Tab-separated table of C-alpha atoms and ligand atoms in Angstrom:
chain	number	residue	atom	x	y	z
C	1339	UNK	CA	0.000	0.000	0.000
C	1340	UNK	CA	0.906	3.550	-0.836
C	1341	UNK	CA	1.539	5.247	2.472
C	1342	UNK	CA	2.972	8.632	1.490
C	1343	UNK	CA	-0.214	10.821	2.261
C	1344	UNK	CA	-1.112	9.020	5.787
C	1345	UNK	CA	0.099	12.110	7.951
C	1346	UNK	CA	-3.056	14.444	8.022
C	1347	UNK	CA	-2.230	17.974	9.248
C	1348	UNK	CA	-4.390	17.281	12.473
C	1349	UNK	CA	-6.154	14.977	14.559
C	1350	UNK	CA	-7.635	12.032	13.054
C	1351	UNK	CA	-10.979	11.055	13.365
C	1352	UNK	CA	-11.626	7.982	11.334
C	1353	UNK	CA	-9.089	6.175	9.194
C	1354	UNK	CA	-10.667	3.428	7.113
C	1355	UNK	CA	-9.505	1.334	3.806
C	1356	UNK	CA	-12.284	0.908	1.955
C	1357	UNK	CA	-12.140	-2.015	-0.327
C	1358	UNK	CA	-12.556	-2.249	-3.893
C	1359	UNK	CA	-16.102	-2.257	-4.757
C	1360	UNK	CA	-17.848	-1.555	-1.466
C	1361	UNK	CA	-19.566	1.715	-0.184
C	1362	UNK	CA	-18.478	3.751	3.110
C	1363	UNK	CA	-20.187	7.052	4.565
C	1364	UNK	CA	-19.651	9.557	7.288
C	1365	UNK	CA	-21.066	12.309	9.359
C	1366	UNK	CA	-18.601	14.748	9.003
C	1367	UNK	CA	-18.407	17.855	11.768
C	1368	UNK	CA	-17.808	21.329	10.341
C	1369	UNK	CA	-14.353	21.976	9.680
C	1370	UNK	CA	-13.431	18.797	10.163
C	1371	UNK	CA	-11.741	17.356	6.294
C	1372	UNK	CA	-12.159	14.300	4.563
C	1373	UNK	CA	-8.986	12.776	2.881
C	1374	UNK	CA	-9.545	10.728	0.154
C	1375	UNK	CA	-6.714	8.848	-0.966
C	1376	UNK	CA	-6.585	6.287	-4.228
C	1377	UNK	CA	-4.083	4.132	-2.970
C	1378	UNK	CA	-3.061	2.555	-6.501
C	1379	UNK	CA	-4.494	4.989	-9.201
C	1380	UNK	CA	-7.118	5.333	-11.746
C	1381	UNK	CA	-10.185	4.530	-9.439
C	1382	UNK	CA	-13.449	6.356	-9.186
C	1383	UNK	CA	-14.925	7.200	-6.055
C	1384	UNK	CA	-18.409	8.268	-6.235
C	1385	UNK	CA	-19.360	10.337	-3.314
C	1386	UNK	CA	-22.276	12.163	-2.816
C	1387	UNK	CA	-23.152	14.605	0.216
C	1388	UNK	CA	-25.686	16.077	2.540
C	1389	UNK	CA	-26.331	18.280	5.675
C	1390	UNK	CA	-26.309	16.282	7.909
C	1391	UNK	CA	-29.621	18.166	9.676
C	1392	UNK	CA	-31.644	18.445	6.771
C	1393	UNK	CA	-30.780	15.663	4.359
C	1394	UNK	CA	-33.171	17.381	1.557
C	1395	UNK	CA	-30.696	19.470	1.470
C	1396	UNK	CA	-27.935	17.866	-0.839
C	1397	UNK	CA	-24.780	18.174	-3.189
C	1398	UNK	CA	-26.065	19.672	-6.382
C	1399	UNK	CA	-24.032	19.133	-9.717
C	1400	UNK	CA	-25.828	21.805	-11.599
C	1401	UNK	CA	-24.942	24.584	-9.030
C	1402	UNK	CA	-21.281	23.252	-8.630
C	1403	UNK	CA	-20.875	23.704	-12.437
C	1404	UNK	CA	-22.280	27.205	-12.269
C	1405	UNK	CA	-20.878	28.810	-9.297
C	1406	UNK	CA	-17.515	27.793	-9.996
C	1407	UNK	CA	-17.910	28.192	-13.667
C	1408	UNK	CA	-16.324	25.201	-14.592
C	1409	UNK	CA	-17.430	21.561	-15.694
C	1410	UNK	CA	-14.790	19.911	-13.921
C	1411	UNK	CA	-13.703	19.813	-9.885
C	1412	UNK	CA	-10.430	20.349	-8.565
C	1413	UNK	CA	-8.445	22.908	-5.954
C	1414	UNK	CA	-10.579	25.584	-4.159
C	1415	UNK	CA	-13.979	24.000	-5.921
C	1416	UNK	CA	-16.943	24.262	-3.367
C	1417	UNK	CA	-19.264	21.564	-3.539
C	1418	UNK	CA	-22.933	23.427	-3.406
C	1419	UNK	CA	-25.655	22.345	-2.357
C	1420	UNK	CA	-29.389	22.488	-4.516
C	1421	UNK	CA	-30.315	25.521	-1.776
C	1422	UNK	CA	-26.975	27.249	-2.833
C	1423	UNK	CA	-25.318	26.599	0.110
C	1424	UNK	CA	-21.431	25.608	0.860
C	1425	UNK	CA	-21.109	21.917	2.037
C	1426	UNK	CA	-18.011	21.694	1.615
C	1427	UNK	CA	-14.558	22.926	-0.506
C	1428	UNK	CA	-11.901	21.044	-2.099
C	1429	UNK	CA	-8.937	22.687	-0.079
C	1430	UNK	CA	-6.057	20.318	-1.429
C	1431	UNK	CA	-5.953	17.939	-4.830
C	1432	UNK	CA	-2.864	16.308	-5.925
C	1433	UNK	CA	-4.340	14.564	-8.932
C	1434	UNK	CA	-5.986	18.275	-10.797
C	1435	UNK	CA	-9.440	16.797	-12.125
C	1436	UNK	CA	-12.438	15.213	-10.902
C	1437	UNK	CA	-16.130	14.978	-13.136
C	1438	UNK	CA	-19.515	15.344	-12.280
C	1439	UNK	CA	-21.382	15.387	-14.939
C	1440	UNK	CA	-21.051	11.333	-15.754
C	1441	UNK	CA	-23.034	10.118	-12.821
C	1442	UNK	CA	-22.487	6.480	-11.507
C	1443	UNK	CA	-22.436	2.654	-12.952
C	1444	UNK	CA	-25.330	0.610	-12.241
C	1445	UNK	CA	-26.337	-2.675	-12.779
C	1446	UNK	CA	-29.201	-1.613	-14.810
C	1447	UNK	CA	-27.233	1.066	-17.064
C	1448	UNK	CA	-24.659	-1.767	-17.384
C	1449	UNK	CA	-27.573	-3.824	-19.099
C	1450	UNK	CA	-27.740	-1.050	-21.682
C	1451	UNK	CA	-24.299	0.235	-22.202
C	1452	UNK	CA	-22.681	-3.069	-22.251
C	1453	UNK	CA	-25.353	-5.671	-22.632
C	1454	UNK	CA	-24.660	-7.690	-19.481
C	1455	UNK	CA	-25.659	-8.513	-16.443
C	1456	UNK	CA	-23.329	-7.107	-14.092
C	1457	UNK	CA	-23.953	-8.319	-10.111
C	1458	UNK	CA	-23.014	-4.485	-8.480
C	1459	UNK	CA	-23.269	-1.011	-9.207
C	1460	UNK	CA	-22.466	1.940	-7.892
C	1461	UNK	CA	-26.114	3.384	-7.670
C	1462	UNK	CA	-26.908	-0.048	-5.487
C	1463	UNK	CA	-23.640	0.586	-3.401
C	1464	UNK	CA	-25.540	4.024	-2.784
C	1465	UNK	CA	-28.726	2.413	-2.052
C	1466	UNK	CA	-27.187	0.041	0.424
C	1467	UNK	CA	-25.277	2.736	2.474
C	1468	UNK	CA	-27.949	5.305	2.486
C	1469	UNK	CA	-30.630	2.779	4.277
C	1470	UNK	CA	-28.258	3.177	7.194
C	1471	UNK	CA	-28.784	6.793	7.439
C	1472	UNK	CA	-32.564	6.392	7.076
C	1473	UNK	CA	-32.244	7.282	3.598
C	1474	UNK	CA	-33.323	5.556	-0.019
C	1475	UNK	CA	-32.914	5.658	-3.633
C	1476	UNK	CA	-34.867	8.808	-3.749
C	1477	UNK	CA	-32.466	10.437	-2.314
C	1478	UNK	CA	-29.464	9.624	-4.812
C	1479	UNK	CA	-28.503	12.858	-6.985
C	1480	UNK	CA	-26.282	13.126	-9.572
C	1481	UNK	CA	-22.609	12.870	-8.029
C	1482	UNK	CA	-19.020	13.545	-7.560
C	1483	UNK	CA	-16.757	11.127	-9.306
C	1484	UNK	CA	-13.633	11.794	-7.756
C	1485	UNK	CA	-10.460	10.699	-9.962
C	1486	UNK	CA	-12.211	9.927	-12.682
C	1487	UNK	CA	-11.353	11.527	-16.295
C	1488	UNK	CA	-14.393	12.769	-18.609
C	1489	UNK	CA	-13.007	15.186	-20.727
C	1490	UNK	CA	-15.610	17.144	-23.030
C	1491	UNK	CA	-14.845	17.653	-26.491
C	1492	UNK	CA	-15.747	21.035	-28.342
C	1493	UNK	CA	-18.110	19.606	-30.435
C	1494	UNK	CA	-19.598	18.716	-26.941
C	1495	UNK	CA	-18.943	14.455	-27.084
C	1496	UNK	CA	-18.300	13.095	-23.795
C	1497	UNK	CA	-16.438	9.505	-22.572
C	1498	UNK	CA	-14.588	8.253	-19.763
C	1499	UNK	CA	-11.102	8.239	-20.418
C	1500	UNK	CA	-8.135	6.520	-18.714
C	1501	UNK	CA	-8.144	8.203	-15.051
C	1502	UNK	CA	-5.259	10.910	-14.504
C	1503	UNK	CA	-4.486	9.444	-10.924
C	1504	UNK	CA	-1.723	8.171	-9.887
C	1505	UNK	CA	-0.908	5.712	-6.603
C	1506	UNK	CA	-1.342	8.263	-3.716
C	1507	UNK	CA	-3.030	10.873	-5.602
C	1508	UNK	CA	-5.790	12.438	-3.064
C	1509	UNK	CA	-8.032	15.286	-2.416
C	1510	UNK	CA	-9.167	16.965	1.242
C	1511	UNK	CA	-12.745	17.857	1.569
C	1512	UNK	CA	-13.389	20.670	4.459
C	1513	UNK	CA	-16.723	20.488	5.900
C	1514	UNK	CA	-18.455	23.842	5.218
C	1515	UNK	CA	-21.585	22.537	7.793
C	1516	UNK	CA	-22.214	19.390	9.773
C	1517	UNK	CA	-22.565	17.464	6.857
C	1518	UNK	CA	-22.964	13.892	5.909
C	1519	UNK	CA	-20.716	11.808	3.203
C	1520	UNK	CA	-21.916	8.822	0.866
C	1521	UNK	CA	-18.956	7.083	-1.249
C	1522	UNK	CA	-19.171	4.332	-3.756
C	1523	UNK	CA	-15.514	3.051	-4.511
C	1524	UNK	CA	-16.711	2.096	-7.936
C	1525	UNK	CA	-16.867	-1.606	-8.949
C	1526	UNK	CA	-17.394	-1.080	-12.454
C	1527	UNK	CA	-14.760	-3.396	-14.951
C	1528	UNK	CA	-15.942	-2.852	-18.297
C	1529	UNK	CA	-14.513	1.053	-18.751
C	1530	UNK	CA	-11.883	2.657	-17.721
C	1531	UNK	CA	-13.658	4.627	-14.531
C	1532	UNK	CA	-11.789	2.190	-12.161
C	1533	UNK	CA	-9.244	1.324	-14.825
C	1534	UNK	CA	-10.771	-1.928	-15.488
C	1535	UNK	CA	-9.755	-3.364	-12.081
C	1536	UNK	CA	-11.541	-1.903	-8.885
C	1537	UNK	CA	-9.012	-0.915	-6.144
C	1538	UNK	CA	-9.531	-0.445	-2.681
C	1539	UNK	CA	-9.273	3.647	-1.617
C	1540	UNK	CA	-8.253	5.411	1.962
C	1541	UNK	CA	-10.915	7.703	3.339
C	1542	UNK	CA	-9.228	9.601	6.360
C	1543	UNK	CA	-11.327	12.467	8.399
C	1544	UNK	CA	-9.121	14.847	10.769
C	1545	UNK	CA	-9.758	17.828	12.263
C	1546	UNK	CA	-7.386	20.373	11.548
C	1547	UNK	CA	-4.648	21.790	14.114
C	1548	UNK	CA	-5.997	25.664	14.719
A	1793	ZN	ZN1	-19.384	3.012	-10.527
């Protein structure tokens, strides 16, 4: 394992491999950051989030585009939410772009796109964490996919391309509010989203040092 990025500048709160494939959430406490680290490269994480006191209140792709003016995610984005709010704000990225316009794998997409009949998605990776939290499918927006590469042609033609990440490549999350975090390391093999193998990720919280 790739260990460079393990010292968090602060006190850590929760310090978890997640394994390829499988889903992990948080409530995160504001100010406190979220580390996510892709341990080997090329792997999507798709990660959605909410405040954590009024979970209709949620990460909103369509206001992250605009208020940032830009298509993609990287340093100093803020992740809005659909009442314009901060949730939180990409304070540190080592790997320099992140998409979230693609939305996530699912078994039933999967059906379409490739013609088979895949067991796992990342929309039922959602589903499965979010009952935890009281929550359902309803409550799935369109999301963050963190280290994964959708570039956007003029002529406005979209794909996934091979991910720009490299083993160790992370980005810090600062909670803007109490806010809670849904992740989907994505298990999807049959494009390059988690570079064809799915690889377990490192999902740190710490609360900064004042
Ligand atoms: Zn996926």
């Amino acid at each position: 394992m790739n260990d460079k990025h393990s010292k968090t500048p602060g006190q850590v709160v929760e310090d978890t491999i997640v394994p390829a494939c499988k889903p992990w959430s948080a409530e995160v406490r504001k100010g406190d950051v979220v580390r996510l680290i892709d341990l080997e490269g090329q792997q999507a994480v798709d990660f959605l989030c909410y405040n954590l006191t009024n979970k209709d209140e949620r990460y909103n792709a369509a206001n992250t585009i605009k208020l940032n003016n830009s298509i993609y995610l990287g340093q100093d984005t803020v992740l809005w939410s659909v009442r314009a709010q901060p949730l939180m704000t990409i304070i540190a990225d080592t790997c320099g772009s992140h998409d979230t316009i693609y939305g996530c794998c699912s078994i039933e997409i999967d059906r379409v796109r490739f013609d088979k009949e895949n067991s796992w998605g990342c929309q039922q990776n959602f589903e499965s964490e979010l009952v935890k939290h009281g929550m359902s499918e309803k409550d799935i927006a369109a999301n963050i996919n963190f280290f994964m590469y959708v570039p956007v042609r003029e002529d406005g033609q979209i794909a996934i391309a091979d991910g720009l990440s490299k083993p160790g490549d992370y980005v810090d999350l600062r909670a803007e509010m109490d806010v809670l975090v849904v992740l989907s390391n994505c298990p999807e093999r049959d494009n390059a989203a988690a570079g064809y193998e799915p690889t377990p990720i490192r999902a740190i919280v710490y609360r900064p040092t004042a």
